[in-house]
Amino acid sequence: MKKLIIVESPAKIKTISKFLGKDFKIMATMGHVKDLPTKELGIKLADPIEIDYVPLEKKDKTLADICKEGAKCDTVFLAPDPDREGEIIAWHVEQELEKVIDPKNIYRITFNEITKDAVLEAIENPFKIDMQKVAAQQARRVLDRWVGYEVSPILWRKIAKGLSAGRVQSVALRLICDREKEIHAFKPEEYWSIEGTFQDQQKGVIVAPLTHISKKPIDIKAKEDADKIVSDLKKLEYHIDSIQDKERTKNPYPPFMTSTLQQTAYNQLGFSVKKTMQLAQQLYEGIPLTDSTPVALITYMRTDSLRIADTALTQARQYISKAFGAKYLPKSAIAYSKKGKAQDAHEAIRPVDVTISAEHVKKYAERDVALLYELIWKRFVACQMTAALYAQRQVTIQGGKYTFKVTGSTLIFDGFLTVYQDEDEEEKKEGKVVLPGHIKEKDQLNLNKLAPKQHFTQPPPRYTEGSLVKSLEKEGIGRPSTYATILNTIRARDYTQLDSKKRFIPTELGMSVTNMLIENLPKIMDTKFTAHMEEDLDKIAKGELERDALLRDFYTDFEKDLEAFRGKKGKAAEPTEVICPQCKKHKLAIRFGKAGEFLGCLGFPECTFTSNFTRNDQGEIELVQPKAPELLEEKCPQCGKPLRQVQGKFGTFIACSGYPECKYIHQEKAGFKCPACKNGDIVKRSWKKGTFWSCNQYPDCKFAVFADIVKGPCPKCKNKFLAQKAAGKEKIVIFCPIKECGYSEEHDKE
């Protein structure tokens, strides 16, 4: 009997095929095979709501090949990933297969780990497609299509072409914009701390901060107050009022789920959310170790569950007992639970086989793959180990009405910390404090030194990828499996930039889009409404809510807001408080053009003043005064007048000072003829994202290279030049700019 298994990724084929006999054929869909049409809405509000699915580009052949093979088989097992996206992929494939095979012979199977036992158990226990999961995915897709398809064209008309809105991405962008507004509105407040250095009779030193005055927490607002307190403190005698010794336990962290893996990989390894998920996918699908056969190393990486299978717990406990000893093993396995509702279909993210150490994987896997596996392996092993134990000592020093307190911690048993450490700031601070062991209550102390220090309250920090994921999860916005897509979309649309510390800063465009959507579509921009929608999608997946009931309820209000939004006339202009320096009557407003944002007078067309601008640290607008063109010694080759350096929309360029009579513009030549038209020269050009190289015969020849040019020739097609792009921090890719050639090679940056 011939059997066919359909998976999502081709990488799984090798991993799974080694578990099965010759009767099994394995094929891959390579992701989704169908979706809504690109040039029309594809949704009809009938009863029931009709959703028009069409094959994705180049997936007609994939589906045809699957059907051709399915027709030869007695049984087909649909094995896309065990989540809602996987469920609808399985459903779409099933729809096509039913044309060539009896539906009774088509089954759904899932596995949380790609091991022989898991795959064989799945094949022995097949089931039918979960149509509730399919309905939940359909509801999400329809909601996203309505918002994206209906709102984006309005943004094109009112702000700039090419913009997009998204049901979840726009709310995530709002978090970034709201945080920036908080930062700009923040007013630093001064406060002071005072630290005392004391010495006992045996020369033991204690450094402690002043914490209370007359048993009330200190609140020192100005230097004058600090100086007065310091003056009082110098006159007093001091003694140790109390010493509190206790033991403090630090429990291990739970195993990873998707969101915590994304946050920790960002904080500890510097991996973006997208990179973390790509590497985790490789670990799940299989990495070749001792030979060319891939070995699946972790369980499914899209999960919000902390559940651990009994077999994995048993293996982990055996490993800990053998590797670390009995004192590192708790009396029983530790169970973890997640606050709120978790989808318990999956386990937490863990190693498939805990005996495959991180050191072993490092020998065979790429560096970043091995680092992520090590992080997952350590976190999982540590989660089943005993707690760490600290000796904590708090010393209180009294002088009149003034109280100084200091706490120090000493690690007396490392427990799980022997494997996994992720200390918080308070713990690091306490760990640096060294207190004398011989001191006792009532000991007299000498005051050696007082150190008053000025501080200012700090604004809330901008979001990093890690902290934004944490906030999205806390607010219930989106799901961990969608975070990578959300962050990528926000950045790809020029709605945000990253500062030097890789923190999100909203652009003027991002701010303008967000403000416009909040004003006109308040419901879809509301964080609580978006979170509630996620809960409703979960209810559909559980069969507690009908798909169409949710969609009709949403569209009723959305359509009203949309019609009002469409009906508003005029382009977007964000008024500022800056008065136009030309007409001195009207305020300037932020507008958007092909070259980006600029300031324009609200008195247009009577006043035509425009200017570039920047914002200072307080978010205040500052006009950029255009530089006077700089005359150069070099002469124009066309008219003989001096050339000059001019500031343009996309940076500086060199042109003739005789403009507009002479329109000569100097172009930096690469020294190569255009490989497309064979006549033009390859020249350097500027655009809003930097520079690129293209043929000077544009628009007749549209050849362009958005990369640095390096001398050739291409080893494959013999083209006279190559192109170079960065590929991460340590690598570059050198490739042939002629697409038909396809030559590409990765090198170290050195």
PDB file of C-alpha atoms in Angstrom, residues 236-427:
ATOM      1  CA  LEU A 236      25.659  62.579  64.901  1.00  0.00           C
ATOM      2  CA  GLU A 237      26.887  59.321  66.435  1.00  0.00           C
ATOM      3  CA  TYR A 238      26.000  56.018  64.749  1.00  0.00           C
ATOM      4  CA  HIS A 239      25.389  52.427  65.731  1.00  0.00           C
ATOM      5  CA  ILE A 240      24.124  49.226  64.143  1.00  0.00           C
ATOM      6  CA  ASP A 241      20.441  49.169  64.971  1.00  0.00           C
ATOM      7  CA  SER A 242      19.651  45.737  63.546  1.00  0.00           C
ATOM      8  CA  ILE A 243      21.108  42.862  61.567  1.00  0.00           C
ATOM      9  CA  GLN A 244      18.707  40.560  59.779  1.00  0.00           C
ATOM     10  CA  ASP A 245      20.102  37.318  58.429  1.00  0.00           C
ATOM     11  CA  LYS A 246      17.943  35.025  56.339  1.00  0.00           C
ATOM     12  CA  GLU A 247      18.187  32.558  53.523  1.00  0.00           C
ATOM     13  CA  ARG A 248      16.574  33.392  50.193  1.00  0.00           C
ATOM     14  CA  THR A 249      15.804  30.918  47.451  1.00  0.00           C
ATOM     15  CA  LYS A 250      15.776  31.722  43.763  1.00  0.00           C
ATOM     16  CA  ASN A 251      13.644  29.340  41.780  1.00  0.00           C
ATOM     17  CA  PRO A 252      14.541  28.239  38.243  1.00  0.00           C
ATOM     18  CA  TYR A 253      12.939  29.927  35.264  1.00  0.00           C
ATOM     19  CA  PRO A 254      10.198  28.064  33.388  1.00  0.00           C
ATOM     20  CA  PRO A 255      11.055  26.471  30.027  1.00  0.00           C
ATOM     21  CA  PHE A 256      10.739  28.648  26.957  1.00  0.00           C
ATOM     22  CA  MET A 257       7.581  29.375  25.050  1.00  0.00           C
ATOM     23  CA  THR A 258       7.695  31.402  21.839  1.00  0.00           C
ATOM     24  CA  SER A 259       7.511  34.896  23.344  1.00  0.00           C
ATOM     25  CA  THR A 260      10.055  34.289  26.119  1.00  0.00           C
ATOM     26  CA  LEU A 261      12.450  32.634  23.658  1.00  0.00           C
ATOM     27  CA  GLN A 262      12.190  35.681  21.383  1.00  0.00           C
ATOM     28  CA  GLN A 263      12.824  38.089  24.277  1.00  0.00           C
ATOM     29  CA  THR A 264      15.714  36.136  25.798  1.00  0.00           C
ATOM     30  CA  ALA A 265      17.415  35.456  22.469  1.00  0.00           C
ATOM     31  CA  TYR A 266      17.280  39.196  21.790  1.00  0.00           C
ATOM     32  CA  ASN A 267      18.572  40.191  25.231  1.00  0.00           C
ATOM     33  CA  GLN A 268      21.291  37.531  25.580  1.00  0.00           C
ATOM     34  CA  LEU A 269      22.309  36.777  21.986  1.00  0.00           C
ATOM     35  CA  GLY A 270      21.278  39.944  20.155  1.00  0.00           C
ATOM     36  CA  PHE A 271      19.091  37.976  17.712  1.00  0.00           C
ATOM     37  CA  SER A 272      16.152  39.714  16.065  1.00  0.00           C
ATOM     38  CA  VAL A 273      12.755  38.082  16.505  1.00  0.00           C
ATOM     39  CA  LYS A 274      12.778  37.064  12.835  1.00  0.00           C
ATOM     40  CA  LYS A 275      16.226  35.490  13.124  1.00  0.00           C
ATOM     41  CA  THR A 276      15.294  33.607  16.294  1.00  0.00           C
ATOM     42  CA  MET A 277      12.270  32.042  14.605  1.00  0.00           C
ATOM     43  CA  GLN A 278      14.264  31.123  11.485  1.00  0.00           C
ATOM     44  CA  LEU A 279      16.957  29.409  13.571  1.00  0.00           C
ATOM     45  CA  ALA A 280      14.354  27.664  15.740  1.00  0.00           C
ATOM     46  CA  GLN A 281      12.653  26.380  12.573  1.00  0.00           C
ATOM     47  CA  GLN A 282      15.957  24.804  11.508  1.00  0.00           C
ATOM     48  CA  LEU A 283      16.393  23.178  14.921  1.00  0.00           C
ATOM     49  CA  TYR A 284      12.834  21.818  14.767  1.00  0.00           C
ATOM     50  CA  GLU A 285      13.129  20.469  11.222  1.00  0.00           C
ATOM     51  CA  GLY A 286      16.547  18.901  11.697  1.00  0.00           C
ATOM     52  CA  ILE A 287      20.283  19.641  11.569  1.00  0.00           C
ATOM     53  CA  PRO A 288      22.849  17.148  10.185  1.00  0.00           C
ATOM     54  CA  LEU A 289      25.175  16.100  13.023  1.00  0.00           C
ATOM     55  CA  THR A 290      27.589  13.150  12.788  1.00  0.00           C
ATOM     56  CA  ASP A 291      26.541  12.346   9.209  1.00  0.00           C
ATOM     57  CA  SER A 292      24.414  13.949   6.489  1.00  0.00           C
ATOM     58  CA  THR A 293      21.164  12.722   8.070  1.00  0.00           C
ATOM     59  CA  PRO A 294      19.279  15.594   9.767  1.00  0.00           C
ATOM     60  CA  VAL A 295      18.397  15.229  13.453  1.00  0.00           C
ATOM     61  CA  ALA A 296      15.456  17.187  14.893  1.00  0.00           C
ATOM     62  CA  LEU A 297      16.768  18.954  17.997  1.00  0.00           C
ATOM     63  CA  ILE A 298      13.827  20.866  19.544  1.00  0.00           C
ATOM     64  CA  THR A 299      10.069  20.573  19.843  1.00  0.00           C
ATOM     65  CA  TYR A 300       7.680  22.824  17.903  1.00  0.00           C
ATOM     66  CA  MET A 301       8.677  26.460  18.374  1.00  0.00           C
ATOM     67  CA  ARG A 302       5.286  28.211  18.067  1.00  0.00           C
ATOM     68  CA  THR A 303       3.655  27.639  21.433  1.00  0.00           C
ATOM     69  CA  ASP A 304       2.385  29.534  24.447  1.00  0.00           C
ATOM     70  CA  SER A 305       2.291  26.429  26.643  1.00  0.00           C
ATOM     71  CA  LEU A 306       4.678  25.554  29.496  1.00  0.00           C
ATOM     72  CA  ARG A 307       3.641  21.902  29.607  1.00  0.00           C
ATOM     73  CA  ILE A 308       6.409  19.283  29.466  1.00  0.00           C
ATOM     74  CA  ALA A 309       5.792  15.664  28.400  1.00  0.00           C
ATOM     75  CA  ASP A 310       6.308  13.018  31.085  1.00  0.00           C
ATOM     76  CA  THR A 311       8.924  11.240  28.961  1.00  0.00           C
ATOM     77  CA  ALA A 312      10.942  14.461  28.677  1.00  0.00           C
ATOM     78  CA  LEU A 313      10.701  15.069  32.439  1.00  0.00           C
ATOM     79  CA  THR A 314      11.945  11.554  33.157  1.00  0.00           C
ATOM     80  CA  GLN A 315      14.865  11.951  30.762  1.00  0.00           C
ATOM     81  CA  ALA A 316      15.788  15.372  32.169  1.00  0.00           C
ATOM     82  CA  ARG A 317      15.754  14.084  35.770  1.00  0.00           C
ATOM     83  CA  GLN A 318      17.938  11.123  34.829  1.00  0.00           C
ATOM     84  CA  TYR A 319      20.385  13.442  33.084  1.00  0.00           C
ATOM     85  CA  ILE A 320      20.556  15.905  36.011  1.00  0.00           C
ATOM     86  CA  SER A 321      21.104  13.119  38.555  1.00  0.00           C
ATOM     87  CA  LYS A 322      23.931  11.639  36.507  1.00  0.00           C
ATOM     88  CA  ALA A 323      25.597  14.895  35.401  1.00  0.00           C
ATOM     89  CA  PHE A 324      25.249  17.014  38.556  1.00  0.00           C
ATOM     90  CA  GLY A 325      24.350  14.728  41.465  1.00  0.00           C
ATOM     91  CA  ALA A 326      21.392  14.164  43.754  1.00  0.00           C
ATOM     92  CA  LYS A 327      21.542  17.549  45.500  1.00  0.00           C
ATOM     93  CA  TYR A 328      20.730  19.267  42.172  1.00  0.00           C
ATOM     94  CA  LEU A 329      17.612  17.132  41.623  1.00  0.00           C
ATOM     95  CA  PRO A 330      14.289  18.127  43.271  1.00  0.00           C
ATOM     96  CA  LYS A 331      12.253  15.399  44.978  1.00  0.00           C
ATOM     97  CA  SER A 332       9.740  15.504  42.146  1.00  0.00           C
ATOM     98  CA  ALA A 333       9.471  17.010  38.677  1.00  0.00           C
ATOM     99  CA  ILE A 334       8.568  20.719  38.534  1.00  0.00           C
ATOM    100  CA  ALA A 335       5.364  21.625  36.669  1.00  0.00           C
ATOM    101  CA  TYR A 336       4.866  25.119  35.264  1.00  0.00           C
ATOM    102  CA  SER A 337       1.678  26.915  34.291  1.00  0.00           C
ATOM    103  CA  LYS A 338       1.043  30.126  32.384  1.00  0.00           C
ATOM    104  CA  LYS A 339      -1.125  32.932  33.725  1.00  0.00           C
ATOM    105  CA  GLY A 340      -4.242  33.407  31.648  1.00  0.00           C
ATOM    106  CA  LYS A 341      -5.339  31.119  28.843  1.00  0.00           C
ATOM    107  CA  ALA A 342      -2.717  29.043  27.053  1.00  0.00           C
ATOM    108  CA  GLN A 343      -3.198  26.794  24.063  1.00  0.00           C
ATOM    109  CA  ASP A 344      -2.107  23.466  25.550  1.00  0.00           C
ATOM    110  CA  ALA A 345      -1.994  21.535  22.278  1.00  0.00           C
ATOM    111  CA  HIS A 346       1.775  21.893  22.272  1.00  0.00           C
ATOM    112  CA  GLU A 347       4.529  21.558  24.802  1.00  0.00           C
ATOM    113  CA  ALA A 348       6.988  24.173  25.887  1.00  0.00           C
ATOM    114  CA  ILE A 349      10.046  24.575  23.653  1.00  0.00           C
ATOM    115  CA  ARG A 350      12.597  21.986  24.758  1.00  0.00           C
ATOM    116  CA  PRO A 351      15.329  19.720  23.393  1.00  0.00           C
ATOM    117  CA  VAL A 352      14.009  16.551  21.770  1.00  0.00           C
ATOM    118  CA  ASP A 353      16.836  14.599  23.397  1.00  0.00           C
ATOM    119  CA  VAL A 354      18.500  16.230  26.406  1.00  0.00           C
ATOM    120  CA  THR A 355      21.520  13.928  26.077  1.00  0.00           C
ATOM    121  CA  ILE A 356      22.452  15.773  22.853  1.00  0.00           C
ATOM    122  CA  SER A 357      24.526  18.473  24.519  1.00  0.00           C
ATOM    123  CA  ALA A 358      25.093  21.983  23.273  1.00  0.00           C
ATOM    124  CA  GLU A 359      28.813  21.242  22.999  1.00  0.00           C
ATOM    125  CA  HIS A 360      28.078  18.326  20.652  1.00  0.00           C
ATOM    126  CA  VAL A 361      25.844  20.477  18.434  1.00  0.00           C
ATOM    127  CA  LYS A 362      28.527  23.202  18.254  1.00  0.00           C
ATOM    128  CA  LYS A 363      30.829  20.771  16.433  1.00  0.00           C
ATOM    129  CA  TYR A 364      28.451  20.411  13.483  1.00  0.00           C
ATOM    130  CA  ALA A 365      25.965  23.293  13.348  1.00  0.00           C
ATOM    131  CA  GLU A 366      26.456  26.898  12.264  1.00  0.00           C
ATOM    132  CA  ARG A 367      27.419  29.231  15.106  1.00  0.00           C
ATOM    133  CA  ASP A 368      24.065  30.983  15.586  1.00  0.00           C
ATOM    134  CA  VAL A 369      22.070  27.752  15.299  1.00  0.00           C
ATOM    135  CA  ALA A 370      24.289  26.211  17.989  1.00  0.00           C
ATOM    136  CA  LEU A 371      23.958  29.281  20.243  1.00  0.00           C
ATOM    137  CA  LEU A 372      20.159  29.161  20.126  1.00  0.00           C
ATOM    138  CA  TYR A 373      20.148  25.419  20.827  1.00  0.00           C
ATOM    139  CA  GLU A 374      22.463  25.993  23.787  1.00  0.00           C
ATOM    140  CA  LEU A 375      20.079  28.626  25.178  1.00  0.00           C
ATOM    141  CA  ILE A 376      17.055  26.297  24.839  1.00  0.00           C
ATOM    142  CA  TRP A 377      18.978  23.301  26.218  1.00  0.00           C
ATOM    143  CA  LYS A 378      20.268  25.188  29.279  1.00  0.00           C
ATOM    144  CA  ARG A 379      16.884  26.743  30.076  1.00  0.00           C
ATOM    145  CA  PHE A 380      15.135  23.368  29.875  1.00  0.00           C
ATOM    146  CA  VAL A 381      17.665  21.452  31.986  1.00  0.00           C
ATOM    147  CA  ALA A 382      17.754  24.275  34.560  1.00  0.00           C
ATOM    148  CA  CYS A 383      13.938  24.335  34.838  1.00  0.00           C
ATOM    149  CA  GLN A 384      14.044  20.856  36.413  1.00  0.00           C
ATOM    150  CA  MET A 385      16.882  21.570  38.879  1.00  0.00           C
ATOM    151  CA  THR A 386      16.826  22.669  42.512  1.00  0.00           C
ATOM    152  CA  ALA A 387      16.549  26.317  43.496  1.00  0.00           C
ATOM    153  CA  ALA A 388      19.635  28.430  44.190  1.00  0.00           C
ATOM    154  CA  LEU A 389      20.174  29.448  47.820  1.00  0.00           C
ATOM    155  CA  TYR A 390      21.482  32.805  49.034  1.00  0.00           C
ATOM    156  CA  ALA A 391      22.515  34.021  52.468  1.00  0.00           C
ATOM    157  CA  GLN A 392      21.021  37.499  52.681  1.00  0.00           C
ATOM    158  CA  ARG A 393      22.052  40.032  55.308  1.00  0.00           C
ATOM    159  CA  GLN A 394      20.386  43.402  55.867  1.00  0.00           C
ATOM    160  CA  VAL A 395      22.146  45.903  58.136  1.00  0.00           C
ATOM    161  CA  THR A 396      20.319  48.956  59.527  1.00  0.00           C
ATOM    162  CA  ILE A 397      22.417  51.858  60.844  1.00  0.00           C
ATOM    163  CA  GLN A 398      20.840  54.554  63.000  1.00  0.00           C
ATOM    164  CA  GLY A 399      22.025  58.074  63.784  1.00  0.00           C
ATOM    165  CA  GLY A 400      19.388  60.218  65.472  1.00  0.00           C
ATOM    166  CA  LYS A 401      16.365  60.385  63.184  1.00  0.00           C
ATOM    167  CA  TYR A 402      18.416  59.191  60.159  1.00  0.00           C
ATOM    168  CA  THR A 403      18.353  55.554  58.975  1.00  0.00           C
ATOM    169  CA  PHE A 404      20.836  53.915  56.597  1.00  0.00           C
ATOM    170  CA  LYS A 405      20.132  50.440  55.204  1.00  0.00           C
ATOM    171  CA  VAL A 406      22.136  48.055  53.066  1.00  0.00           C
ATOM    172  CA  THR A 407      21.502  44.498  51.891  1.00  0.00           C
ATOM    173  CA  GLY A 408      24.077  42.005  50.677  1.00  0.00           C
ATOM    174  CA  SER A 409      23.643  38.502  49.256  1.00  0.00           C
ATOM    175  CA  THR A 410      26.067  35.609  49.136  1.00  0.00           C
ATOM    176  CA  LEU A 411      25.405  32.559  46.985  1.00  0.00           C
ATOM    177  CA  ILE A 412      25.720  29.483  49.204  1.00  0.00           C
ATOM    178  CA  PHE A 413      24.291  26.861  46.804  1.00  0.00           C
ATOM    179  CA  ASP A 414      24.168  27.452  43.053  1.00  0.00           C
ATOM    180  CA  GLY A 415      21.421  24.943  42.185  1.00  0.00           C
ATOM    181  CA  PHE A 416      20.066  25.605  38.689  1.00  0.00           C
ATOM    182  CA  LEU A 417      22.473  28.557  38.288  1.00  0.00           C
ATOM    183  CA  THR A 418      25.227  26.062  37.574  1.00  0.00           C
ATOM    184  CA  VAL A 419      23.541  25.612  34.181  1.00  0.00           C
ATOM    185  CA  TYR A 420      21.571  28.781  33.420  1.00  0.00           C
ATOM    186  CA  GLN A 421      22.024  32.352  34.676  1.00  0.00           C
ATOM    187  CA  ASP A 422      19.939  35.415  33.943  1.00  0.00           C
ATOM    188  CA  GLU A 423      20.384  37.649  36.995  1.00  0.00           C
ATOM    189  CA  ASP A 424      18.144  40.660  37.456  1.00  0.00           C
ATOM    190  CA  GLU A 425      19.535  44.120  38.237  1.00  0.00           C
ATOM    191  CA  GLU A 426      18.623  43.990  41.944  1.00  0.00           C
ATOM    192  CA  GLU A 427      20.421  40.676  42.319  1.00  0.00           C
TER     193      GLU A 427
END
